[in-house]
Coordinates of C-alpha atoms in Angstrom, one line a residue:
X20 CA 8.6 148.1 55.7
X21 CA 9.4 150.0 59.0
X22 CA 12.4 149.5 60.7
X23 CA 12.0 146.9 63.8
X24 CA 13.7 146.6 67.3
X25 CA 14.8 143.1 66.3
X26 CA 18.3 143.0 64.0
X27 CA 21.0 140.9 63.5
X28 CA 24.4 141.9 64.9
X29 CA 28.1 141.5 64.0
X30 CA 29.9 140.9 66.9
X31 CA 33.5 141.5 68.4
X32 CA 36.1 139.2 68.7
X33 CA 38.9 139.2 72.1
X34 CA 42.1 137.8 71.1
X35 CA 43.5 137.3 73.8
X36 CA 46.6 134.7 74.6
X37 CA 44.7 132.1 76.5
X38 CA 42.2 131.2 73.7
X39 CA 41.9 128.3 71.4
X40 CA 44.3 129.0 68.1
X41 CA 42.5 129.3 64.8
X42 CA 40.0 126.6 64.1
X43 CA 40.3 124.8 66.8
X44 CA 38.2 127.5 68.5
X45 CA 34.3 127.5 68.7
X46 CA 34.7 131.4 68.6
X47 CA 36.4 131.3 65.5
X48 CA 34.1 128.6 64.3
X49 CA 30.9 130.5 65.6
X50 CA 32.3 133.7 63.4
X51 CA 33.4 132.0 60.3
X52 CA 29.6 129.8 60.1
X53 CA 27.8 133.1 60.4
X54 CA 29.7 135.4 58.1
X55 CA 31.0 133.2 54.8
X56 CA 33.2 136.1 54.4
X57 CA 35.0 135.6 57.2
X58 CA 39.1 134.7 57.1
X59 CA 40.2 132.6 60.3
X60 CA 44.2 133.0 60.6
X61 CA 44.8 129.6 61.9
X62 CA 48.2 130.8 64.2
X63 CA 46.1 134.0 66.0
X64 CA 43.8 133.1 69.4
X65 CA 40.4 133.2 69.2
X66 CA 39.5 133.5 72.8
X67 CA 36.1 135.2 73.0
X68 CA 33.1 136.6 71.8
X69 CA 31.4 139.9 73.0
X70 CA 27.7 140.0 72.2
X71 CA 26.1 143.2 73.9
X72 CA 27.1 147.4 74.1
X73 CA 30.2 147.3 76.2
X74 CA 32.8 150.2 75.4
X75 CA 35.3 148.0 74.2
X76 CA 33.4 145.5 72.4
X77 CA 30.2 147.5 71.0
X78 CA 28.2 145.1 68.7
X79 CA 27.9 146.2 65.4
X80 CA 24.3 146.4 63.5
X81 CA 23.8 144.5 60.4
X82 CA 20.5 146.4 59.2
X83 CA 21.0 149.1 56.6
X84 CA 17.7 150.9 57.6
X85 CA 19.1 151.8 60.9
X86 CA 21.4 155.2 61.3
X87 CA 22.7 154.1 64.2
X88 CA 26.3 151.8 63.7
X89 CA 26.6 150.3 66.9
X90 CA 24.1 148.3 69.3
X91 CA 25.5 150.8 71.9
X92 CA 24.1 153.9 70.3
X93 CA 20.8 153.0 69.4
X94 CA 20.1 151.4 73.0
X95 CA 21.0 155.3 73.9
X96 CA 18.5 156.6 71.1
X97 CA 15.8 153.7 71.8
X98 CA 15.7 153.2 75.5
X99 CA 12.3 151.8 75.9
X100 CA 13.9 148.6 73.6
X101 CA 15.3 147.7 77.5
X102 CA 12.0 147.3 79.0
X103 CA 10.6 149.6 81.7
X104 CA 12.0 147.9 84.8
X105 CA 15.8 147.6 82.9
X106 CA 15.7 151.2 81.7
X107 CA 15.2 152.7 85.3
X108 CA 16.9 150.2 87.5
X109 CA 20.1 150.3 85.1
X110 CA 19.8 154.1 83.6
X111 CA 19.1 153.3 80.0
X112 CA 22.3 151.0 80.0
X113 CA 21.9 147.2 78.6
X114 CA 23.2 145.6 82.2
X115 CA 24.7 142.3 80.4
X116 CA 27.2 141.6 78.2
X117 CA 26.8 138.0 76.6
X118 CA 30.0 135.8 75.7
X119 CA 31.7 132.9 74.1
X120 CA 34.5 131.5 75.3
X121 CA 37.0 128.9 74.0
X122 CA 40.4 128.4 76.5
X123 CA 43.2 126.8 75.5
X124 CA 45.3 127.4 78.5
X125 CA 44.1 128.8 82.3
X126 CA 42.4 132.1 82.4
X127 CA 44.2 134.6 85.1
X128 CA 42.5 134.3 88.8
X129 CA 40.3 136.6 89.4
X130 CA 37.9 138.4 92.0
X131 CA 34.9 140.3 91.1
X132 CA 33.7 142.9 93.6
X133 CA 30.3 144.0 94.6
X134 CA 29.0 147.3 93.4
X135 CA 29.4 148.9 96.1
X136 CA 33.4 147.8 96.4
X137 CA 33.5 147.8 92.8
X138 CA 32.9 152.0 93.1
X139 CA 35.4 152.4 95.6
X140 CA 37.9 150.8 94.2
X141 CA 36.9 152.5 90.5
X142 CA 37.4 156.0 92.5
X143 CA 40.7 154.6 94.2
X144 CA 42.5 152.9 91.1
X145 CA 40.9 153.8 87.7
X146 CA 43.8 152.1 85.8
X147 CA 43.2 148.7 87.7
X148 CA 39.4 149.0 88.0
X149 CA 37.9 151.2 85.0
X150 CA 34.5 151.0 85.3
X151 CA 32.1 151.1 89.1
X152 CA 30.5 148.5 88.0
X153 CA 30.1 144.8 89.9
X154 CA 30.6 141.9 87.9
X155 CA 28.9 138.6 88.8
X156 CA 29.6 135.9 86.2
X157 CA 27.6 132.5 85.4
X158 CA 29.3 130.1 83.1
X159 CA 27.4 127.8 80.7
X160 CA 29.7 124.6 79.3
X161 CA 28.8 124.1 75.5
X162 CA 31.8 121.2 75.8
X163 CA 33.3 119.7 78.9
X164 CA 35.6 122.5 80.9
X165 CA 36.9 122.6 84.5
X166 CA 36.1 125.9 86.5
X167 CA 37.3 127.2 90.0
X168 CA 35.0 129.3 92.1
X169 CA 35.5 129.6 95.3
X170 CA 37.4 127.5 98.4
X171 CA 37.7 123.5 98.8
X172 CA 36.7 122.7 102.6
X173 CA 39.1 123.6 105.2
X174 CA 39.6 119.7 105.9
X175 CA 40.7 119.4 102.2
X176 CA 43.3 122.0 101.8
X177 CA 44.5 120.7 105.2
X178 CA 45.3 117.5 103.6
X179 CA 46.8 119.0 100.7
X180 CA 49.5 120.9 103.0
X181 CA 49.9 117.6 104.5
X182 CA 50.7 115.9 102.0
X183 CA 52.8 118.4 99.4
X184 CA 55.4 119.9 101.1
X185 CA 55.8 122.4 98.4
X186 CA 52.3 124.1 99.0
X187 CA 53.2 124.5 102.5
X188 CA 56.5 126.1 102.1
X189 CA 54.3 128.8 99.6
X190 CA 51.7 128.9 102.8
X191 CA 54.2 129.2 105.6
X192 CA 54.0 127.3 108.9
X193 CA 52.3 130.0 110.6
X194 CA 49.4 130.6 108.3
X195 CA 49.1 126.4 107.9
X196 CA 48.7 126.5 111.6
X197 CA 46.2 128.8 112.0
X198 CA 44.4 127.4 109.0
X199 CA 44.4 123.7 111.0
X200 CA 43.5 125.2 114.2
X201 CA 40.6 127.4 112.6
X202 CA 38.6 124.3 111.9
X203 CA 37.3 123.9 115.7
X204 CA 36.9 127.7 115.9
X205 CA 34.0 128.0 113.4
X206 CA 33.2 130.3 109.9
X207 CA 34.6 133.7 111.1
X208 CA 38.2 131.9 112.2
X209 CA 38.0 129.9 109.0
X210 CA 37.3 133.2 106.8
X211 CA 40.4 134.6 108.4
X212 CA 42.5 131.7 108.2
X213 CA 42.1 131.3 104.6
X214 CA 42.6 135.2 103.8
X215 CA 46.0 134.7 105.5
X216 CA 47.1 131.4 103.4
X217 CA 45.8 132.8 100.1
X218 CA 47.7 136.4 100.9
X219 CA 50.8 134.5 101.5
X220 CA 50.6 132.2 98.1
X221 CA 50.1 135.2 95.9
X222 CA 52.4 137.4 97.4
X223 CA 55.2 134.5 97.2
X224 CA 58.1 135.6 94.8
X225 CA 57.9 134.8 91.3
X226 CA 61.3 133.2 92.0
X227 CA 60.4 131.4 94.6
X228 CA 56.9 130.0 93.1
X229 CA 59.1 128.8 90.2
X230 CA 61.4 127.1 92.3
X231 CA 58.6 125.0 94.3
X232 CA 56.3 124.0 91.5
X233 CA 59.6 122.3 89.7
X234 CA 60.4 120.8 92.8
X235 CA 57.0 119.5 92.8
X236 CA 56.9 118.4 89.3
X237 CA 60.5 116.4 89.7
X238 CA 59.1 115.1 93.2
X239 CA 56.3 113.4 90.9
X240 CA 57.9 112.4 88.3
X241 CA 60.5 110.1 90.7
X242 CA 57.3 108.9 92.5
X243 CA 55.6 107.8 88.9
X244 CA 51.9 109.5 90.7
X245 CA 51.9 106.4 93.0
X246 CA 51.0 108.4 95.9
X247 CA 51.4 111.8 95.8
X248 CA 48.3 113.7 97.1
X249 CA 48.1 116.3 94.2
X250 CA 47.7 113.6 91.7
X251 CA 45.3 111.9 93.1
X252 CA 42.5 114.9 92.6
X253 CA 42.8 115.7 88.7
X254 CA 42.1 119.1 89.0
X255 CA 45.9 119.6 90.4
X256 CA 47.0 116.8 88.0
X257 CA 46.2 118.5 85.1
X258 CA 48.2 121.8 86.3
X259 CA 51.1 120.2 86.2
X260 CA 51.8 120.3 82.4
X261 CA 54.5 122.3 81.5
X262 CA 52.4 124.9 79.6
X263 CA 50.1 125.5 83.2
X264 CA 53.1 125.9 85.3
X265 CA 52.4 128.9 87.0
X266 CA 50.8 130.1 90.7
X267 CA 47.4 129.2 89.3
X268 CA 48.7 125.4 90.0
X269 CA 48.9 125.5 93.5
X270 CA 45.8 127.6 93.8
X271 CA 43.8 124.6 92.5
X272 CA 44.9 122.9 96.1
X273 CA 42.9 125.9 97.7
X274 CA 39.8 126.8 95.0
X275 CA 36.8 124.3 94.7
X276 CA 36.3 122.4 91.3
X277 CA 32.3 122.5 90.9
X278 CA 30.9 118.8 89.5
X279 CA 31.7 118.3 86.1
X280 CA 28.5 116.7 85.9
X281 CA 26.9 120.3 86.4
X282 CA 26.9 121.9 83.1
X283 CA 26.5 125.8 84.8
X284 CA 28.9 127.7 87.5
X285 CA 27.7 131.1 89.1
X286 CA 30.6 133.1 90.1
X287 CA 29.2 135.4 92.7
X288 CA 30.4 139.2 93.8
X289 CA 32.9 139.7 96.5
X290 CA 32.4 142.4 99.6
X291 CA 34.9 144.8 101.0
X292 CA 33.8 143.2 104.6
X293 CA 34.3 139.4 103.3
X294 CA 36.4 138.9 100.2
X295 CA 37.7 135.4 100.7
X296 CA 34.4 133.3 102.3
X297 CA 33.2 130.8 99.1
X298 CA 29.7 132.2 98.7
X299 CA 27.4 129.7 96.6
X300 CA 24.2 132.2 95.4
X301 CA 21.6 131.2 93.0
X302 CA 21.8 133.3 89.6
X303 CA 22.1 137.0 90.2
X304 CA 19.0 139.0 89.1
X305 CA 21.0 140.9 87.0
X306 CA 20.8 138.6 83.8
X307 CA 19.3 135.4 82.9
X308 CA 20.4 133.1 80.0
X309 CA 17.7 130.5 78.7
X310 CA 18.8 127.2 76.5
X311 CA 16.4 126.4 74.1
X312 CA 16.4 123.4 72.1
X313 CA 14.1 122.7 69.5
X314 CA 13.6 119.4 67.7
X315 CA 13.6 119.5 63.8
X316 CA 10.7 117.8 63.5
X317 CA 9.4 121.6 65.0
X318 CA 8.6 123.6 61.6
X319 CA 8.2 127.1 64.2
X320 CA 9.0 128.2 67.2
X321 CA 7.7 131.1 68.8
X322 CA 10.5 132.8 70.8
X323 CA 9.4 134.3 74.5
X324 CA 7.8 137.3 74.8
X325 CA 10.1 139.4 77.0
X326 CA 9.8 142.9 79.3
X327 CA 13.5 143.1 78.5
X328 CA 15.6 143.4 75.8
X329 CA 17.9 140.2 74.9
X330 CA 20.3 138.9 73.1
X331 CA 19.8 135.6 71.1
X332 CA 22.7 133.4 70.0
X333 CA 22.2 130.5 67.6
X334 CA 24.5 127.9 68.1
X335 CA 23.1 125.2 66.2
X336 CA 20.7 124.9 63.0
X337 CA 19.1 127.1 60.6
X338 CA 16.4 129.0 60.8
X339 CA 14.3 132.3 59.3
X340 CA 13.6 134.5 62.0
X341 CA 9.6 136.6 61.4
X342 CA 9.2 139.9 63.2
X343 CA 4.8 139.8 62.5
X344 CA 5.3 143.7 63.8
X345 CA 7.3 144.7 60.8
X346 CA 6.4 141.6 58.7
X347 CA 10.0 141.3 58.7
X348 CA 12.5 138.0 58.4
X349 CA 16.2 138.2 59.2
X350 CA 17.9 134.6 57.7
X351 CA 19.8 133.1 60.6
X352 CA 22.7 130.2 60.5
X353 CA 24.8 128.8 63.0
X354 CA 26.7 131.8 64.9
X355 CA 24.3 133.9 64.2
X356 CA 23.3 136.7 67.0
X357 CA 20.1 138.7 67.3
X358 CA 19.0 141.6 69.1
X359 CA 15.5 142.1 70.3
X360 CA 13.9 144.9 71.9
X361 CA 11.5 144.3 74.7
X362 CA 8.2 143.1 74.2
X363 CA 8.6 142.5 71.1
X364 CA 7.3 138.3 69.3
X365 CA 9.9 136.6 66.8
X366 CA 8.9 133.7 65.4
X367 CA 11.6 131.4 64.1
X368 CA 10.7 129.1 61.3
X369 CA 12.9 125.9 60.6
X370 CA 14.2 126.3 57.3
X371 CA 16.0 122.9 57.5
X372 CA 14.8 120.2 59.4
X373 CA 17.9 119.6 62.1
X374 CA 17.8 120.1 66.1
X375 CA 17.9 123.9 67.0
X376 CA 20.4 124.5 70.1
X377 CA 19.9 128.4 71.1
X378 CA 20.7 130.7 74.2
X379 CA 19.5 133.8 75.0
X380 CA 20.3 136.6 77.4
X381 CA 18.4 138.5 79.1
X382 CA 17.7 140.6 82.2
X383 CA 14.0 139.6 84.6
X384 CA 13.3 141.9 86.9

């Protein structure tokens, strides 16, 4: 049998402080499901899960028949697995990398640049920024989550300097000012406005941050939540647990909490020219992730045909996956991943009949 562009892949593992401990984690429980062999050590994080080529996280290959080790070098060695269009607009590179994540506590904030910032500032500070490239994000919720992207409306963090007294002495009384008065001056004041009270929040002392947020925390208490301001929106709310107590608290009075009825956030690219306006785009063209579900009463599903390469990630069921190239099958259980060149037809046959809940990356250009 000839060895396919479609393979199952072993994937890496970020530990990083913020995730879910041990079981508790769907990373851990998404590893441990596909590899029986698996040991979870129930007092480590378990914080995500890298599916693609990237430098720190290469996928490994779980095909004998294939040289190559890693899903990194045999993209290098079989470029045309990309798809035309990928290959040349990204130089042979696979321009996605595919997670899970499972958060315990609040990830650091962060701003992703453009490409074109994202090069300049690679060239000005490697050790900060060490790779050129741009990094637009879209989150899919497997279980409920809160996410911040972006600005609340000027009118909103107005109230919110209002009515804590804490946030504003973070802000200043100059920067709350011309924040207020910004709001009958139009977008471009605005943009400026809220450059200058972000600037001055994160650039407050540690000290000094401390000292606010537990004057905040004992102000509530006393008050019982009756009618302070930051309780009544639950994002703020639930910041003020003990184990949250950071900046990243009173940043929730300024960053916008999407609809927790909306089940997807896209966290666009930032400019040089205009890094603080909240930009709302529709998915970047840069990657694509479909959610397939399939009944059990379905005994086969035929899986897209694609002009890119993708990465498939089972998340629920059981299933055979046929490669009618190679008259191959690669057995695939809950956790499972799978790599599959462009152009290339899987079938997946049910091989028990329960729901199939799938998502697959991908890049259409």
């Amino acid at each position: 049998m000839s060895v396919s562009p479609v393979f199952p892949l072993s994937c890496v593992v970020q530990q990083y402080a913020w995730g879910k401990v041990g079981s508790k984690s769907e990373v851990a429980c998404l590893l441990a499901c596909s590899d029986p062999l698996t040991q979870i050590s129930e007092d480590k994080p378990y914080a995500e899960l890298w599916m693609g080529a990237h430098p720190r996280g290469d996928a490994k290959i779980l095909d004998n028949r294939i040289s190559q080790k890693t899903l990194g070098q045999w993209i290098a060695e079989n470029q045309n697995s990309l798809g035309q269009k990928v290959k040349d607009t990204f130089n042979g590179k696979l321009p996605f990398l595919f997670k899970v994540l499972s958060v315990e506590t609040a990830l650091s904030i962060q701003a992703h640049p453009n490409k074109e910032l994202a090069e300049k500032l690679h060239l000005q500070a490697p050790e900060h920024y060490p790779d050129a490239n741009h990094k637009p994000e879209m989150a899919i919720a497997l279980t409920p989550f809160q996410g911040l992207c972006g600005f609340r409306p000027v009118e909103e963090i107005v109230t919110f300097l209002k009515k804590v007294p804490e946030f504003q002495s973070l802000i200043g009384e100059d920067a709350t000012a011309q924040l207020k008065k910004s709001m009958n001056e139009g977008s471009g004041a605005m943009a400026s406005a809220l450059k200058n009270c972000f600037s001055h929040l994160m650039k407050s002392e540690k000290k000094v941050v401390v000292e606010q947020l537990n004057l905040l925390v004992k102000r509530i208490s006393q008050q019982n939540c009756v009618e302070c301001m930051a309780c009544s929106d639950n994002t703020v709310r639930a910041g003020l647990t003990p184990k949250f107590i950071d900046v990243s608290t009173l940043c929730e009075m300024l960053d916008y909490t999407p609809s927790p009825s909306k089940d997807r956030l896209f966290a666009p690219t930032l400019s040089q020219d205009d890094p603080y306006l909240s930009i709302y785009d529709p998915p970047v063209p840069d990657f694509t992730v479909m959610k397939i579900e399939v009944p059990g009463s379905v005994t086969e599903y035929k899986v897209l045909t694609l002009d890119s390469a993708s990465i498939l990630l089972l998340v629920q069921g059981t299933v055979t996956a046929i490669i009618p190239s190679v008259q191959g099958e690669i057995p695939l259980s809950r956790g499972g991943v799978l790599f599959i060149g462009a152009n290339e037809t899987v079938l997946l046959k049910l091989t028990v009949p329960k729901n199939l809940l799938i998502f697959r990356a991908c890049c259409l250009l």
